Amino acid sequence: MKVTALKNEKVANMIFATIYPLYLNRLEKNGRKKEELDQVIEWFTGFDKDALQLLIKEKATFRTFFQKAKIHPNAHLIKGVVCGYRIEEIEDEFELYKQCRRMEKLIDELAKGRKLEKILRE
């Protein structure tokens, strides 16, 4: 599937605070914990628990979320398919969309029981 400017803009305007509970719910159903979710997000974005809670409280959009993030230097190692999109094939002009899909890939791996040390690609 190809990303379009419209799809990129739609994701950019989504509120992180409305999506975070969905991530958490999915993980808890699979026996994972909030702390693990926060650890994965912190590794990927640089946001510690306090910064993450502030973004949730402020109802930051994904655009703001990723503008403020310090993406991990090993993020390019996150590859695969998420929601029908192959991450490594998403064009550079849709960087925000690519980062969103990378974060979802990490969360998918966590939900599927992958070990944290593998997910964090150290």
mmCIF file of C-alpha atoms in Angstrom:
data_model
loop_
_atom_site.group_PDB
_atom_site.id
_atom_site.type_symbol
_atom_site.label_atom_id
_atom_site.label_comp_id
_atom_site.label_asym_id
_atom_site.label_seq_id
_atom_site.Cartn_x
_atom_site.Cartn_y
_atom_site.Cartn_z
ATOM 1 C CA MET A 1 0.000 0.000 0.000
ATOM 2 C CA LYS A 2 1.106 3.544 -0.654
ATOM 3 C CA VAL A 3 0.846 6.392 1.797
ATOM 4 C CA THR A 4 -0.956 9.472 0.522
ATOM 5 C CA ALA A 5 -0.691 13.070 1.696
ATOM 6 C CA LEU A 6 -4.293 12.788 2.927
ATOM 7 C CA LYS A 7 -3.539 9.669 4.995
ATOM 8 C CA ASN A 8 -0.397 11.281 6.403
ATOM 9 C CA GLU A 9 -2.348 14.393 7.406
ATOM 10 C CA LYS A 10 -5.116 12.329 9.003
ATOM 11 C CA VAL A 11 -2.597 10.481 11.191
ATOM 12 C CA ALA A 12 -0.729 13.718 11.988
ATOM 13 C CA ASN A 13 -3.932 15.219 13.412
ATOM 14 C CA MET A 14 -4.870 12.221 15.569
ATOM 15 C CA ILE A 15 -4.634 12.848 19.308
ATOM 16 C CA PHE A 16 -2.029 10.658 21.011
ATOM 17 C CA ALA A 17 -4.082 10.608 24.244
ATOM 18 C CA THR A 18 -6.931 8.818 22.451
ATOM 19 C CA ILE A 19 -4.630 6.162 20.942
ATOM 20 C CA TYR A 20 -2.436 5.439 23.986
ATOM 21 C CA PRO A 21 -5.240 3.660 25.923
ATOM 22 C CA LEU A 22 -5.863 1.455 22.868
ATOM 23 C CA TYR A 23 -2.194 0.468 22.827
ATOM 24 C CA LEU A 24 -2.319 -0.230 26.554
ATOM 25 C CA ASN A 25 -5.536 -2.249 26.347
ATOM 26 C CA ARG A 26 -4.117 -4.417 23.586
ATOM 27 C CA LEU A 27 -0.958 -5.113 25.557
ATOM 28 C CA GLU A 28 -2.746 -5.859 28.815
ATOM 29 C CA LYS A 29 -4.965 -8.391 27.000
ATOM 30 C CA ASN A 30 -1.747 -10.130 26.005
ATOM 31 C CA GLY A 31 -0.289 -10.127 29.522
ATOM 32 C CA ARG A 32 2.038 -7.167 29.119
ATOM 33 C CA LYS A 33 2.270 -4.183 31.471
ATOM 34 C CA LYS A 34 1.974 -0.403 31.174
ATOM 35 C CA GLU A 35 5.601 -0.096 32.295
ATOM 36 C CA GLU A 36 6.695 -2.150 29.285
ATOM 37 C CA LEU A 37 4.674 0.040 26.927
ATOM 38 C CA ASP A 38 6.178 3.169 28.456
ATOM 39 C CA GLN A 39 9.675 1.669 28.222
ATOM 40 C CA VAL A 40 9.248 0.906 24.524
ATOM 41 C CA ILE A 41 7.867 4.391 23.819
ATOM 42 C CA GLU A 42 10.702 5.976 25.823
ATOM 43 C CA TRP A 43 13.324 3.992 23.882
ATOM 44 C CA PHE A 44 11.770 5.036 20.568
ATOM 45 C CA THR A 45 10.936 8.689 21.320
ATOM 46 C CA GLY A 46 13.044 9.716 24.313
ATOM 47 C CA PHE A 47 9.915 10.626 26.321
ATOM 48 C CA ASP A 48 10.159 9.534 29.948
ATOM 49 C CA LYS A 49 6.993 8.809 31.979
ATOM 50 C CA ASP A 50 6.528 12.449 32.987
ATOM 51 C CA ALA A 51 6.948 13.786 29.446
ATOM 52 C CA LEU A 52 4.584 11.117 28.137
ATOM 53 C CA GLN A 53 1.930 12.010 30.705
ATOM 54 C CA LEU A 54 2.296 15.700 29.865
ATOM 55 C CA LEU A 55 1.725 14.982 26.154
ATOM 56 C CA ILE A 56 -1.344 12.938 27.074
ATOM 57 C CA LYS A 57 -2.644 15.699 29.355
ATOM 58 C CA GLU A 58 -2.050 18.334 26.650
ATOM 59 C CA LYS A 59 -3.869 16.149 24.100
ATOM 60 C CA ALA A 60 -0.921 16.444 21.723
ATOM 61 C CA THR A 61 -1.441 15.390 18.123
ATOM 62 C CA PHE A 62 0.870 12.829 16.564
ATOM 63 C CA ARG A 63 2.409 15.756 14.650
ATOM 64 C CA THR A 64 3.374 17.481 17.908
ATOM 65 C CA PHE A 65 4.307 14.160 19.499
ATOM 66 C CA PHE A 66 6.835 13.302 16.790
ATOM 67 C CA GLN A 67 8.094 16.896 16.408
ATOM 68 C CA LYS A 68 9.093 16.839 20.079
ATOM 69 C CA ALA A 69 10.451 13.278 20.000
ATOM 70 C CA LYS A 70 14.122 12.403 19.828
ATOM 71 C CA ILE A 71 13.845 9.279 17.689
ATOM 72 C CA HIS A 72 16.320 6.567 18.669
ATOM 73 C CA PRO A 73 19.277 6.220 16.276
ATOM 74 C CA ASN A 74 18.469 2.512 15.803
ATOM 75 C CA ALA A 75 14.882 3.219 14.713
ATOM 76 C CA HIS A 76 15.887 2.468 11.126
ATOM 77 C CA LEU A 77 16.224 -1.176 12.218
ATOM 78 C CA ILE A 78 12.451 -1.384 12.756
ATOM 79 C CA LYS A 79 11.175 -3.130 9.665
ATOM 80 C CA GLY A 80 8.190 -5.156 8.606
ATOM 81 C CA VAL A 81 4.530 -4.745 7.784
ATOM 82 C CA VAL A 82 2.037 -2.853 9.936
ATOM 83 C CA CYS A 83 -1.561 -2.305 8.833
ATOM 84 C CA GLY A 84 -0.644 -3.320 5.296
ATOM 85 C CA TYR A 85 2.265 -0.871 5.004
ATOM 86 C CA ARG A 86 5.850 -2.085 4.721
ATOM 87 C CA ILE A 87 7.689 0.386 6.956
ATOM 88 C CA GLU A 88 10.912 0.462 4.956
ATOM 89 C CA GLU A 89 8.980 1.318 1.768
ATOM 90 C CA ILE A 90 7.206 4.393 3.178
ATOM 91 C CA GLU A 91 8.582 7.435 1.333
ATOM 92 C CA ASP A 92 10.703 9.968 3.232
ATOM 93 C CA GLU A 93 8.170 12.720 2.515
ATOM 94 C CA PHE A 94 5.821 10.874 4.894
ATOM 95 C CA GLU A 95 8.299 10.675 7.792
ATOM 96 C CA LEU A 96 5.613 11.274 10.420
ATOM 97 C CA TYR A 97 3.556 8.374 9.091
ATOM 98 C CA LYS A 98 6.665 6.180 9.023
ATOM 99 C CA GLN A 99 7.469 7.014 12.662
ATOM 100 C CA CYS A 100 3.904 6.254 13.683
ATOM 101 C CA ARG A 101 4.072 2.856 11.970
ATOM 102 C CA ARG A 102 7.454 2.141 13.534
ATOM 103 C CA MET A 103 6.031 2.781 16.995
ATOM 104 C CA GLU A 104 3.056 0.540 16.201
ATOM 105 C CA LYS A 105 5.448 -2.193 15.044
ATOM 106 C CA LEU A 106 7.239 -2.050 18.395
ATOM 107 C CA ILE A 107 3.911 -2.283 20.199
ATOM 108 C CA ASP A 108 2.863 -5.216 17.990
ATOM 109 C CA GLU A 109 6.069 -7.041 18.855
ATOM 110 C CA LEU A 110 5.463 -6.404 22.551
ATOM 111 C CA ALA A 111 1.878 -7.682 22.279
ATOM 112 C CA LYS A 112 3.087 -10.823 20.518
ATOM 113 C CA GLY A 113 5.392 -11.645 23.429
ATOM 114 C CA ARG A 114 8.735 -10.699 21.930
ATOM 115 C CA LYS A 115 11.457 -10.074 24.519
ATOM 116 C CA LEU A 116 12.173 -6.425 25.344
ATOM 117 C CA GLU A 117 15.871 -6.703 24.507
ATOM 118 C CA LYS A 118 14.921 -7.795 20.954
ATOM 119 C CA ILE A 119 12.261 -5.079 20.612
ATOM 120 C CA LEU A 120 14.659 -2.336 21.712
ATOM 121 C CA ARG A 121 17.202 -3.248 19.018
ATOM 122 C CA GLU A 122 20.230 -2.308 21.079
#
